[in-house]
Each structure stands twice: as structure tokens, then as C-alpha cells.
Coordinates of C-alpha atoms and ligand atoms in Angstrom, one line a residue:
Chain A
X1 CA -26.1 3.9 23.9
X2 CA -23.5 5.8 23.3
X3 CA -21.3 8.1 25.7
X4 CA -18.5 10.4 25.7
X5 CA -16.3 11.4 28.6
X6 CA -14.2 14.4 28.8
X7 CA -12.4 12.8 25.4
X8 CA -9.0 14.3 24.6
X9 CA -7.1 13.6 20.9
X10 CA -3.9 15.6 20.3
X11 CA -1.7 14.2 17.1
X12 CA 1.9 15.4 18.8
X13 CA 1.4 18.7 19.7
X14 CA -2.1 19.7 18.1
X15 CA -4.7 18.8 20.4
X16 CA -7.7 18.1 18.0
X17 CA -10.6 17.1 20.5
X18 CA -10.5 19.2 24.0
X19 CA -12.7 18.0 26.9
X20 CA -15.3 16.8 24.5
X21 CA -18.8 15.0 26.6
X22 CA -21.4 13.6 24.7
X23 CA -24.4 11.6 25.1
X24 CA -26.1 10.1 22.4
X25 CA -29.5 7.9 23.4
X26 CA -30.7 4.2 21.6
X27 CA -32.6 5.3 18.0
X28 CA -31.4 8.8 18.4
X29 CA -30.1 10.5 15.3
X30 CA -27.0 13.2 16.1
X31 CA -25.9 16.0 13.5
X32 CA -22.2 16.7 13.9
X33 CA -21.6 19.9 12.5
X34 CA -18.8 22.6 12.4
X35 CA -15.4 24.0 10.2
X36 CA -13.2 21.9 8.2
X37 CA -10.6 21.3 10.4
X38 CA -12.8 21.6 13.7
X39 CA -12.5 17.5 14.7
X40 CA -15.6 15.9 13.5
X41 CA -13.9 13.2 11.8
X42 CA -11.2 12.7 14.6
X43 CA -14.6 12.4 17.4
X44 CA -16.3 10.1 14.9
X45 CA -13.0 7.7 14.2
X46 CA -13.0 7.4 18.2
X47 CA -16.3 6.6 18.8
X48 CA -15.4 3.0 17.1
X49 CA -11.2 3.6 18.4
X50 CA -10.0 3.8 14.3
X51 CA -8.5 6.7 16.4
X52 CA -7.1 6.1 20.0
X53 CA -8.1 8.6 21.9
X54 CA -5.4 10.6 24.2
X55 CA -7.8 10.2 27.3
X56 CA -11.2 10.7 28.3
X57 CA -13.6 7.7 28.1
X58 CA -16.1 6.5 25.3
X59 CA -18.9 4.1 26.7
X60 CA -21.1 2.0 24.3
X61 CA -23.8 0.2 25.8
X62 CA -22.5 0.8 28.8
X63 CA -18.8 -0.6 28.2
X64 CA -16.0 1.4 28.3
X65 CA -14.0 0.9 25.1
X66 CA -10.8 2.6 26.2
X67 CA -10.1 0.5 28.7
X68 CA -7.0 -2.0 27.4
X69 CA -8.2 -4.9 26.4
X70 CA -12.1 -4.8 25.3
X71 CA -12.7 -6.7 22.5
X72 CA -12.4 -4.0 19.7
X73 CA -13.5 -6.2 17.0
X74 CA -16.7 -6.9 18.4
X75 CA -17.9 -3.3 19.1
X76 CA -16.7 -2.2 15.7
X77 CA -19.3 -4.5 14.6
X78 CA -21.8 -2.7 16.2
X79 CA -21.3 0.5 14.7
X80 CA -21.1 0.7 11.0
X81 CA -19.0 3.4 9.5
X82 CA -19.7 5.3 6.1
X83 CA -16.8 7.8 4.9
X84 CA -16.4 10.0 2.3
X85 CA -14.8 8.2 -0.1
X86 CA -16.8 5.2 0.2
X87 CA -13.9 2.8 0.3
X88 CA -15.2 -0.2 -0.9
X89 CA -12.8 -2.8 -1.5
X90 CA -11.9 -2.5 -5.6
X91 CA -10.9 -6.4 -6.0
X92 CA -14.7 -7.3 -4.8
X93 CA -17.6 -7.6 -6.5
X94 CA -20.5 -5.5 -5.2
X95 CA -21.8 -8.5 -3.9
X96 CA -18.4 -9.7 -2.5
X97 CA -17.9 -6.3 -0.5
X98 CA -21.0 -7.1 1.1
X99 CA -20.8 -10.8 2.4
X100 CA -17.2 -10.6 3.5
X101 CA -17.6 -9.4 6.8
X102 CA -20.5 -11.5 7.7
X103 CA -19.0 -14.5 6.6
X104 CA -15.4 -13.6 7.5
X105 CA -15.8 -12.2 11.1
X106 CA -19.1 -13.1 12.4
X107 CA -19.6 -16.6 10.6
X108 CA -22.8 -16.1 8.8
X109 CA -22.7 -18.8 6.2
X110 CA -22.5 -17.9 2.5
X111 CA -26.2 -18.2 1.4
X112 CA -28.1 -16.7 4.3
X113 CA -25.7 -13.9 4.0
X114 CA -26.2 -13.5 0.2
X115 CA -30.0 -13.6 0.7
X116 CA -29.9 -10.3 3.0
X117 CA -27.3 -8.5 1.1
X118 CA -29.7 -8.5 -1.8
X119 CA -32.6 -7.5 0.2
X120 CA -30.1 -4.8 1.5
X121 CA -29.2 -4.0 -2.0
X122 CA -33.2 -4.2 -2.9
X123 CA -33.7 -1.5 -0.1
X124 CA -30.7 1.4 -1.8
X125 CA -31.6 0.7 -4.8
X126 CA -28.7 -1.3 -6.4
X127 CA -30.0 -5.2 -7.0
X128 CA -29.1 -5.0 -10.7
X129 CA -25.3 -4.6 -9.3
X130 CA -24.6 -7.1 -7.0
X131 CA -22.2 -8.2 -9.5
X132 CA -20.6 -5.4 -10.8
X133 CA -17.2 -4.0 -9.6
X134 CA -16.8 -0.9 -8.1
X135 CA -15.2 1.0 -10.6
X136 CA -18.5 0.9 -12.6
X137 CA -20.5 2.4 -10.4
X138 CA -21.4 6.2 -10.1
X139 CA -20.3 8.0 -6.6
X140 CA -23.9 7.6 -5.7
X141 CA -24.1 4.1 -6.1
X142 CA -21.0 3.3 -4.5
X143 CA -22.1 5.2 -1.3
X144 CA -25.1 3.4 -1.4
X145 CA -23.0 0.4 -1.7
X146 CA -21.3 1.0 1.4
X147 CA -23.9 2.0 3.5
X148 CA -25.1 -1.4 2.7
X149 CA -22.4 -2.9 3.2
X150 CA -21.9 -1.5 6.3
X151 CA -25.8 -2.4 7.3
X152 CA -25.1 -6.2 6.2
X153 CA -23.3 -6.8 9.7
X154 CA -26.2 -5.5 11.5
X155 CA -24.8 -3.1 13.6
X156 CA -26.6 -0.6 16.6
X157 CA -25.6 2.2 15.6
X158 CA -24.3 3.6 12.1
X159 CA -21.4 6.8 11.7
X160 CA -21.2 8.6 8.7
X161 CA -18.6 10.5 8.1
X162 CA -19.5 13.4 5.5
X163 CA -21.7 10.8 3.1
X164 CA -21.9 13.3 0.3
X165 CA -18.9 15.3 0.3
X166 CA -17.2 13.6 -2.4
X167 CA -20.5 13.8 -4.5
X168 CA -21.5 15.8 -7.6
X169 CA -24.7 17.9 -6.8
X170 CA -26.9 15.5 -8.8
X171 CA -26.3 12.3 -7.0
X172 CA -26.3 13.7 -3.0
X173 CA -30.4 13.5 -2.8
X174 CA -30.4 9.6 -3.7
X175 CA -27.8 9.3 -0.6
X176 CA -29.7 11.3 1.4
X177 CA -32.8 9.8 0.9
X178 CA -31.4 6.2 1.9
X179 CA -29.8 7.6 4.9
X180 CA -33.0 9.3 5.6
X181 CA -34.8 6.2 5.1
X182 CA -32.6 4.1 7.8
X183 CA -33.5 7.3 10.4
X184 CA -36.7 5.9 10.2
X185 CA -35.9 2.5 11.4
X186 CA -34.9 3.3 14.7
X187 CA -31.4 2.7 13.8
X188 CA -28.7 5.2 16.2
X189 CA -26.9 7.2 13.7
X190 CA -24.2 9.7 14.0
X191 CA -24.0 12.0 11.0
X192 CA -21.1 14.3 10.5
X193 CA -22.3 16.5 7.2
X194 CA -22.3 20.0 5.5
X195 CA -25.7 19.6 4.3
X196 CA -27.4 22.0 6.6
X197 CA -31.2 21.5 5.5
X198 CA -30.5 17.7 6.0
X199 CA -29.4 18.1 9.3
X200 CA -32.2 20.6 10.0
X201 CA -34.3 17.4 8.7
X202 CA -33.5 14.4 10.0
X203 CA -32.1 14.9 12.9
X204 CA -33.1 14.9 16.7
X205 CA -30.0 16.4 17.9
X206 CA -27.2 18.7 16.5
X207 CA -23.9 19.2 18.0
X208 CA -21.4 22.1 17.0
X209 CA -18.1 21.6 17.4
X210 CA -15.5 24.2 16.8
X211 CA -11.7 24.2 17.3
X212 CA -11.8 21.0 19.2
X213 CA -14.4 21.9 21.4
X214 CA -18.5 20.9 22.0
X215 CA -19.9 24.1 22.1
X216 CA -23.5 23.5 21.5
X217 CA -25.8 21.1 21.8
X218 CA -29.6 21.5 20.8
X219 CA -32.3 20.6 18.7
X220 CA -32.3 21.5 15.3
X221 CA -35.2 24.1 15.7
X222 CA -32.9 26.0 18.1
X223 CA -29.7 25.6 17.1
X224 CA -30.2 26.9 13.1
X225 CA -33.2 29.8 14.7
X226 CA -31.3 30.6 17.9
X227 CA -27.8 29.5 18.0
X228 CA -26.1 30.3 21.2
X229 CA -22.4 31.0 20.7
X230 CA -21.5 33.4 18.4
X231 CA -18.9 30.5 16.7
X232 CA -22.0 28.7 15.7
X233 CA -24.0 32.0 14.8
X234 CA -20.6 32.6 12.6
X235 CA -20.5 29.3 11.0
X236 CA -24.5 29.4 10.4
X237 CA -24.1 33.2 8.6
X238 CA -21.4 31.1 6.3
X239 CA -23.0 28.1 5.5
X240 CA -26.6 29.3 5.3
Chain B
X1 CA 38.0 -22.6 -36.3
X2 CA 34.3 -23.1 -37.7
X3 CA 31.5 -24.2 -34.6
X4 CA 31.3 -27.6 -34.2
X5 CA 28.2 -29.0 -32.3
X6 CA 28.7 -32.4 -33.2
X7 CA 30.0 -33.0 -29.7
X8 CA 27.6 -31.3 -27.4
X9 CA 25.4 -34.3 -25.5
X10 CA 22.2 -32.1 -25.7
X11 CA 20.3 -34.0 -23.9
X12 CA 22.7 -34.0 -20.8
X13 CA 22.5 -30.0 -21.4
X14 CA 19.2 -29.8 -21.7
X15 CA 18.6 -32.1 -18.9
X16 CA 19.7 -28.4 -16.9
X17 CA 16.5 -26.9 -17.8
X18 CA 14.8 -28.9 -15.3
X19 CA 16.9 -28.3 -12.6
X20 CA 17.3 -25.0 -13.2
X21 CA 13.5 -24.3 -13.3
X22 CA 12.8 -26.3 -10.5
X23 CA 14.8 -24.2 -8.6
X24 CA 14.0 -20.8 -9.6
X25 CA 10.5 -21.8 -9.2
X26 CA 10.9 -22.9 -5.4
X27 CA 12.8 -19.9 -4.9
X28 CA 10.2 -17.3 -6.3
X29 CA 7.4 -19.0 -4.1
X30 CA 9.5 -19.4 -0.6
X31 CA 11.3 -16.2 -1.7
X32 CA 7.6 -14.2 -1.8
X33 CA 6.0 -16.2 1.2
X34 CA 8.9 -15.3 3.5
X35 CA 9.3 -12.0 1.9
X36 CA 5.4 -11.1 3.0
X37 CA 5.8 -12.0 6.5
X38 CA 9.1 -9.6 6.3
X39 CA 7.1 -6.5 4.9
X40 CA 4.2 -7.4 7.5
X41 CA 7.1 -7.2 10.1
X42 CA 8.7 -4.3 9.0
X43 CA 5.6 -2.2 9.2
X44 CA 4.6 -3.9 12.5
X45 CA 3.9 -2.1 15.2
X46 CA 6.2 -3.2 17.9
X47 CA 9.6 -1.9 17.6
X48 CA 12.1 -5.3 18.4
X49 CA 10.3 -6.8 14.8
X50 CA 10.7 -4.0 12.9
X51 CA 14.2 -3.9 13.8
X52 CA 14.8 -7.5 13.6
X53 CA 13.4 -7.1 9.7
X54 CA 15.6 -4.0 8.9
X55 CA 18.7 -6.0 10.7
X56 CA 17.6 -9.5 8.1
X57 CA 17.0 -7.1 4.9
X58 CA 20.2 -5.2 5.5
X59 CA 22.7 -9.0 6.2
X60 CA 21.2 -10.2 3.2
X61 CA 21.2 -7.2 0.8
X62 CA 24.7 -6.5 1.9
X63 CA 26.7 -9.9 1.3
X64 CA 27.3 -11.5 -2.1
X65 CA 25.1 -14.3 -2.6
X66 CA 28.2 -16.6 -3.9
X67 CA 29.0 -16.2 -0.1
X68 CA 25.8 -16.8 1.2
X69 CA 25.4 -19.4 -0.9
X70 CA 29.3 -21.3 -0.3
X71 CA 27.9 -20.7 3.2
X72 CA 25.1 -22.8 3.3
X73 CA 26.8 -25.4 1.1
X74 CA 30.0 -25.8 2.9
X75 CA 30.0 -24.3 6.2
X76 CA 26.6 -25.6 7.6
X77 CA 27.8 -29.3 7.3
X78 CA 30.9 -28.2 9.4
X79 CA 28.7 -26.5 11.9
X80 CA 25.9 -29.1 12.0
X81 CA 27.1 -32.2 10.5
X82 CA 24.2 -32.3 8.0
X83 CA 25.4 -33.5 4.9
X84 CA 22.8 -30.3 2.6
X85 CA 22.2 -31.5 -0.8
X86 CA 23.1 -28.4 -3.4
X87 CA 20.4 -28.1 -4.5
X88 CA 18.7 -27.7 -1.3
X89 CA 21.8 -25.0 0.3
X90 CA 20.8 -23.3 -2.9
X91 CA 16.9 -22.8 -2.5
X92 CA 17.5 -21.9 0.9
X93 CA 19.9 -19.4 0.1
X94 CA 18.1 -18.3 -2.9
X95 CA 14.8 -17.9 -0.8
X96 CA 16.0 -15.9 1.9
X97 CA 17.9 -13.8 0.1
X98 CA 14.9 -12.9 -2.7
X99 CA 12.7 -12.6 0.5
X100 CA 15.1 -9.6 2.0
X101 CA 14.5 -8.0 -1.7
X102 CA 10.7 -9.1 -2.0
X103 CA 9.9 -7.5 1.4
X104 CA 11.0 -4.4 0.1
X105 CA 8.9 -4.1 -2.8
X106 CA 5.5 -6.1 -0.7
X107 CA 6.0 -3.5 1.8
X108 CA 5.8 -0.4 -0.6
X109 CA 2.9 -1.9 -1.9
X110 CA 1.2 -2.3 1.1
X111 CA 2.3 1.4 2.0
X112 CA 0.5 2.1 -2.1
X113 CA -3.2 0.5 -0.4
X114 CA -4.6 3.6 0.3
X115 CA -5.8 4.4 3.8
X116 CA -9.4 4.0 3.7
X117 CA -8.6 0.6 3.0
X118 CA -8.0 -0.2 6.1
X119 CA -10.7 2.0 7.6
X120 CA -12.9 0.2 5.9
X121 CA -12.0 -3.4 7.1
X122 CA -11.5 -2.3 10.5
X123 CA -14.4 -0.5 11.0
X124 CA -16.4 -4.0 9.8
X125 CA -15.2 -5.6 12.9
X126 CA -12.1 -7.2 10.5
X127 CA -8.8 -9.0 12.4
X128 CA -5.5 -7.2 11.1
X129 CA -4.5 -10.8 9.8
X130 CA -7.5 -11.4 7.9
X131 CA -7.7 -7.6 6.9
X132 CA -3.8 -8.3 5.4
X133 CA -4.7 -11.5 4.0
X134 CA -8.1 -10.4 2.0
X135 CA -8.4 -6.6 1.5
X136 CA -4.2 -4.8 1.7
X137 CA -2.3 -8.3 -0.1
X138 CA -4.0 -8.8 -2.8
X139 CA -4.4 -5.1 -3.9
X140 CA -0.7 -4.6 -2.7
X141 CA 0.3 -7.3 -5.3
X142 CA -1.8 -6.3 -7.8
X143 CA 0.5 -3.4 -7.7
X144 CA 4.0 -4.9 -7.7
X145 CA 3.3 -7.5 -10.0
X146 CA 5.8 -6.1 -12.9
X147 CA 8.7 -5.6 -9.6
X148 CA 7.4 -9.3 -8.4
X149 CA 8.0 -11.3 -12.2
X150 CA 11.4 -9.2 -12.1
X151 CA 12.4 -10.8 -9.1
X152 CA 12.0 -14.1 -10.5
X153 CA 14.2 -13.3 -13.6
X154 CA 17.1 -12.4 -11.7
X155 CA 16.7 -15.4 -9.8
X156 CA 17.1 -17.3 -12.8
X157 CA 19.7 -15.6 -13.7
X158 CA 21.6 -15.6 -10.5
X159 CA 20.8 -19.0 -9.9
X160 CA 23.8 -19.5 -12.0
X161 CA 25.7 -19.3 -9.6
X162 CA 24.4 -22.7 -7.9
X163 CA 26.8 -24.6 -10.5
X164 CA 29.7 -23.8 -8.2
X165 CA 28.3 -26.0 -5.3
X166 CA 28.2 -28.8 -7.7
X167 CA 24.1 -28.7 -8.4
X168 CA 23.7 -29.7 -11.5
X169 CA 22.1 -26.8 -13.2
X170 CA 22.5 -25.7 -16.7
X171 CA 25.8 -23.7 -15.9
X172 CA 27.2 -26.7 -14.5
X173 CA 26.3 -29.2 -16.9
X174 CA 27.8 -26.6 -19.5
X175 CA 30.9 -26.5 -17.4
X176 CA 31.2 -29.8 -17.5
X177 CA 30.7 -30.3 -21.4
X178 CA 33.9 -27.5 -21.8
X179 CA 36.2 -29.7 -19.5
X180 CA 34.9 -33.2 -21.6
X181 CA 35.5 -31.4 -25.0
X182 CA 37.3 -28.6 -24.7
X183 CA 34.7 -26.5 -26.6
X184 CA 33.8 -23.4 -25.0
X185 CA 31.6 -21.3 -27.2
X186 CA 28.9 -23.9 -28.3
X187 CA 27.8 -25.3 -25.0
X188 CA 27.7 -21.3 -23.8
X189 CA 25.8 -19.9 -26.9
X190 CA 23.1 -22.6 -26.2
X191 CA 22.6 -22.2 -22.3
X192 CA 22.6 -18.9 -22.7
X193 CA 19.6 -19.1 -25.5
X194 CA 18.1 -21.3 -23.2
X195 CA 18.1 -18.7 -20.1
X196 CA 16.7 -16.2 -22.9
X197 CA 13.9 -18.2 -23.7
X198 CA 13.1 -19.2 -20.1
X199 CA 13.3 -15.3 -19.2
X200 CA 11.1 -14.5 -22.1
X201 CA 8.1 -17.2 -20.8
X202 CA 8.6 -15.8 -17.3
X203 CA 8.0 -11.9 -18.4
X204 CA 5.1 -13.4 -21.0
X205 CA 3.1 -15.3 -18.1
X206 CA 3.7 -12.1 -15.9
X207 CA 1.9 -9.9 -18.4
X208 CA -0.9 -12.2 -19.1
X209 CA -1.2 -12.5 -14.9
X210 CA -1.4 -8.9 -14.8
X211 CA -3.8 -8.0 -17.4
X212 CA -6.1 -10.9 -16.0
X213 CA -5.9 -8.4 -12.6
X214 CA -6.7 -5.7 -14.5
X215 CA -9.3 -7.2 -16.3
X216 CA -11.2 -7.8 -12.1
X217 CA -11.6 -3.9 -11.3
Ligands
ATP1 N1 -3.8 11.3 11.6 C1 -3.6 12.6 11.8 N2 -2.4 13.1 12.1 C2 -2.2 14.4 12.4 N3 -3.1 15.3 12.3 C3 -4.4 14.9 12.0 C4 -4.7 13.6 11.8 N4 -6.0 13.5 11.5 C5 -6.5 14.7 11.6 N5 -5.5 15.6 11.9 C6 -5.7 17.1 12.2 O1 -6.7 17.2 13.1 C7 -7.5 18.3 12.9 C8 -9.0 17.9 12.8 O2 -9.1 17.0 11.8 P1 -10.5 16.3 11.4 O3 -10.3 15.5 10.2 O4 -11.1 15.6 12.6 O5 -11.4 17.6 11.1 P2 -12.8 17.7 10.4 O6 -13.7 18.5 11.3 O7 -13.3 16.3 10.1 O8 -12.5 18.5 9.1 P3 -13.2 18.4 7.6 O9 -14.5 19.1 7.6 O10 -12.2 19.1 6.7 O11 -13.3 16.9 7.3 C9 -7.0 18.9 11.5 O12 -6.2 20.0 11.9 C10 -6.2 17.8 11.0 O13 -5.1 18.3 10.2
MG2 MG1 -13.6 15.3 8.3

């Protein structure tokens, strides 16, 4: 469902993202992993065009989002985004976060879309906080918040971009487990993430990307027994 | 020479307050309306706006508002014929010039939203209007609420400076008292408590707006 093409992202001179191709299948669920600094959040941020890629092509379902003038709105709909520092909106109500979209962009009217943000909220595990502000919650709880936030517009496909990062040790598994949960339901997800067991876990498909570049992509079984560049076999000695 | 009240009309004088309060209060809210589409200009995208906001801020921060304002009053009937009530050159004036102040501040709030902000919206499938209007504004003002009730005090003060197109403000109605009676210092002393105490009210409801903000996150 989704497709990279020879993608290209330089900020001025620094090219980020060199002659990056990807393919990423409906229900499939894609590890991105590599160095700080390596481009994971720049591929990620143009796979819904938050970043404009310098050129290359990025198909989703088929349509060719960097071509001027496809509706942008309407395929950022269809891919959720999660990131690191959760971002929920501080002047809404957990509850509030949660509806605006649907109501605001795709026109879902108030109580329908109330009745399936609490079931969302029902499914992480936060239906005693559909009032409360952000500020109260922990850093779990917020992410939890926004991945259902982000799941309340329904979206194909769901991008997270280092879930747990910003995390303290004792609150990562309860964001783990919901994102684990959702790999379950079929749902395409795109994890960027340091959290190598996870990876190892739940995904079908990891992808290593170092100094810009794609340079493996395998199954987990493979990649963390038998990596086969020795950038990944470096990075694995490090993070392992 | 002992103070001698006994010949101020108060009621004439305090007749000002009105006036005076009617037109600050216009001011603030066409000064803050046009001042938001200003800062959403200057931070726009395509170049001929920005410039066109820069160009705006930078005629209207660098003229004396007793111009602007003797402009509006006197030189746009000559130009146009339109006979413009004072008190209407004056709100006009008053409102573009606080907006070429107001974008300033709006737009260093909305450079305060922090980025995710925006990520966030966008990545919901959220317009950049409606993402402006309902997730950067309102946290953008939250922000520059002490710099926004600021604003509206020096337009009561300035709008002093109305009573020399003849709009009967409380300078002008103080001006006239002097000419009826010749007494200088007690119509004065009392406008001048008056602006205090209109000051004061302004910088008490902007406290109590902003810890009811506070009280939301
Ligand atoms: N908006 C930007 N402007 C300029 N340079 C940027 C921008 N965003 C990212 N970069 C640079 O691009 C490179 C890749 O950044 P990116 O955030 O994609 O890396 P990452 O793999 O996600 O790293 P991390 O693990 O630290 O999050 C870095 O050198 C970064 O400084
Ligand atoms: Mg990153």
C-alpha cells in the first residue's frame, strides 16, 4: 500500500535520504531501524509529505503523492502519525483531542464520534480520562492518547515515530503492548524505534537505514541472526 | 489659589467615559482581528504577502499616530469627499495602527507554538486555516495575553489624542471645560483619575482572563 521510489531529502546542502526504495504491503508491519541522525524520521515525515521530499516518488495505494496537486489532506488521513513527544493539543480535553479531527475534517457528527473515541479509549486503557487535560496525564498515558487519537480518523496505515523514546523505563511496555495489540488487527504500520526485542517481535519486516541510505531489508529472524552489511552488524554489536 | 470644583459640569466630563471606552474598545477588537491576519501574512509562505506585511508594519510603526490620525480626519474628505465622523477617522486609525503592533506580538506567539503542534494537526488530515484557527491561535494567545491587555492600555491612553479631531472624548470635553472656566488643574486631575481607574479595570480583567487560561491546561 505503500511505495517508495528512489526518494531524495537534502535540507540545503545535507542530503538526508539518498536513493531510498521501499515497498511496504496492506497489513504489513515495517521496523525502521538505524543511528540517530541516519533519516528515519525525515523517510517517515515523507511518507505523509510533513516533509517534501527533494525527488523520488512515494505511492500510496497506488497514487503518487508528490505529484503537485493531490489532495494532501485526504491521504494524511489515511495514515496516522504517532511521535515522540506525543503532541497532543494542551488546550483540549482528552476527549476534545480525539473528536476534533473527525468532526473538523471528515464531518463525523459529535456523538457518533464521541461514542468511538471512548471505545478507542476503552481499547488503551484510558476511559476514566476522557476528560482530563493533558498535562495530568503520565507520558504513557498521553502516548496512549495519541495513538488513539490518531486511530479515531480511521486511517490505513499508522507511522510511529520513536513511540517510547521520550518514556521512563516503567511506562514503555504499556505503549508497547497497545501498539502490539493494533499489529494484530491487520492495521499497516510503520515503526521507527530503538527497542530492538520489539522490533524483533512484532514485526514482519525490518529496514536498516544508515547515513541516508536503505541498506537492508529482511526479516527480523535474519537481519538481528545474520545481518548482511557490516553497518547493521555495527549498529546490532551497539544496541544489543 | 485654593481648587475650586464648583464649576466643573461633571456630568458633561464624565459623559467622556463613554466615548472614550467605546473607542478603545473598538479599537482593541479591530486592532487584534486585523492584527492576526497580519501575523498569518507575515509568516505566510509566499513572498509578495510577507513583504506586503513587513512594508504595512513598518508605515505604521514609523509615522506619529497624530499624523495618521489628522490624516484620516482631514485629508480623506479632501481626497474622497466623505464627510468621516471623528470618531470614526479615529477607530480606523487607531485599528490599523494597534494591528501593525499586535501582528508583531500574535506572530511571536505563533512562532512560541512549538512544532509538533503543527505536526500533529497536519498529520490528522487538518486545513492550515482551521489548524490556525483551533490548535496555533488559541495557544499563541494564551501566551501573549499580558503583551495583548498592554496593547489596549496604551490605546486608551493614546486615544487621547482623538480630542484634536474634535471627538468628544474625555480630553476634549476637559479642554473644553478649561476654555468655559478658565480652570486648568481640576478638570485635568479628574480625567486623569478617570484614565487611572479605566487602566486599572483593563489590567484587572486581563489577569482574571489569564488565570481562567491557566486554570484549562
Ligand atoms: N528540518 C530540518 N532542517 C535541517 N536539517 C534537518 C531537519 N530535519 C532533520 N535534519 C537533519 O537530517 C538528519 C536526519 O535527521 P532525522 O531526524 O531524520 O534522523 P533520525 O534517524 O530520525 O535520528 P534520531 O534517531 O536522532 O531521531 C540529521 O542530520 C538532522 O540534523
Ligand atoms: Mg528521529
Amino acid at each position: 500500500m505503500i511505495k517508495v521510489e528512489h526518494l531524495h531529502k537534502s535540507f540545503g546542502k545535507l542530503e538526508v535520504l539518498s536513493d531510498v526504495s521501499l515497498e511496504i504491503a496492506k497489513g504489513e508491519v515495517v521496523a525502521l531501524i538505524g543511528p540517530s541522525g541516519s533519516g528515519k524520521s525525515t523517510l517517515l515525515r515523507c511518507l505523509n509529505l510533513l516533509e517534501v521530499p527533494t525527488s523520488g516518488h512515494v505511492y500510496i495505494d497506488g497514487v503518487d503523492i508528490t505529484v503537485k496537486g493531490t489532495n494532501v489532506l485526504k491521504i494524511r488521513e489515511n495514515l496516522g502519525m504517532v511521535f515522540q513527544h506525543f503532541h497532543l493539543f494542551p488546550h483540549k480535553t482528552v476527549m476534545e483531542n480525539m473528536i476534533y479531527a473527525p468532526t473538523k475534517v471528515k464531518g463525523v457528527d459529535k456523538e457518533t464520534a464521541k461514542r468511538e473515541a471512548m471505545d478507542l479509549l476503552r481499547q488503551v486503557g484510558l476511559e476514566d480520562k476522557a476528560n482530563s487535560y493533558p498535562e495530568t496525564l503520565s507520558g504513557g498515558q498521553k502516548q496512549r492518547a495519541a495513538i488513539a487519537r490518531a486511530l479515531a480518523m480511521k486511517p490505513e496505515a499508522m507511522l510511529f515515530d520513536e513511540p517510547t523514546s521520550a518514556l521512563d523505563p516503567e511506562m514503555v511496555k504499556e505503549v508497547l503492548q497497545v501498539i502490539q495489540g493494533l499489529a494484530h488487527t491487520g492495521i499497516t504500520m510503520v515503526i521507527v524505534t530503538h527497542e530492538m526485542g520489539f522490533a524483533r517481535n512484532v514485526a514482519d519486516k525490518i529496514c536498516f537505514l544508515d547515513h541516508g541510505q536503505l541498506l537492508e531489508v529482511s526479516t527480523p529472524d535474519v537481519f538481528f541472526s545474520n545481518p548482511k552489511t557490516e553497518r547493521a552488524k555495527e549498529f546490532l554489536s551497539k544496541v544489543l | 489659589m485654593g481648587l475650586d470644583f464648583s464649576q466643573i459640569n461633571f456630568g458633561f466630563i464624565l459623559g467622556g467615559v463613554l466615548v472614550t471606552l467605546e473607542f478603545t474598545v473598538l479599537s482593541t477588537i479591530f486592532g487584534f482581528i486585523l492584527g492576526t491576519l497580519l501575523s498569518i501574512i507575515k509568516i505566510s509562505k509566499f513572498a509578495p504577502l510577507r513583504w506586503f506585511g513587513i512594508a504595512y508594519t513598518s508605515v505604521f510603526r514609523g509615522t506619529p499616530l497624530l499624523v495618521q490620525v489628522s490624516l484620516a480626519y482631514w485629508a480623506v474628505p479632501q481626497l474622497t469627499g466623505y464627510d468621516i465622523p471623528a470618531l470614526q477617522a479615529g477607530i480606523i486609525t487607531f485599528s490599523l495602527n494597534s494591528a501593525a503592533y499586535v501582528s508583531e506580538v500574535i506572530r511571536a506567539g505563533i512562532l512560541a507554538v512549538p512544532a509538533g503542534q503543527r505536526d500533529a494537526a497536519l498529520s490528522l488530515g487538518v486545513p492550515y486555516g482551521k489548524m490556525m484557527r483551533d490548535i496555533i491561535l488559541p495557544q499563541a494567545v494564551k501566551n501573549i495575553l499580558p503583551a495583548l491587555v498592554n496593547e489596549s492600555v496604551a490605546l486608551l491612553k493614546d486615544s487621547s489624542l482623538v480630542s484634536v479631531i474634535t471627538a468628544n472624548d474625555l480630553m476634549r470635553r476637559a479642554e473644553i471645560t478649561m476654555s468655559n472656566t478658565y480652570r486648568y488643574f481640576e478638570p485635568l486631575i479628574l480625567i486623569a483619575a478617570i484614565y487611572y481607574v479605566i487602566v486599572i479595570f483593563l489590567s484587572w480583567i486581563g489577569s482574571r482572563l489569564e488565570r481562567r487560561l491557566r486554570q484549562s491546561d
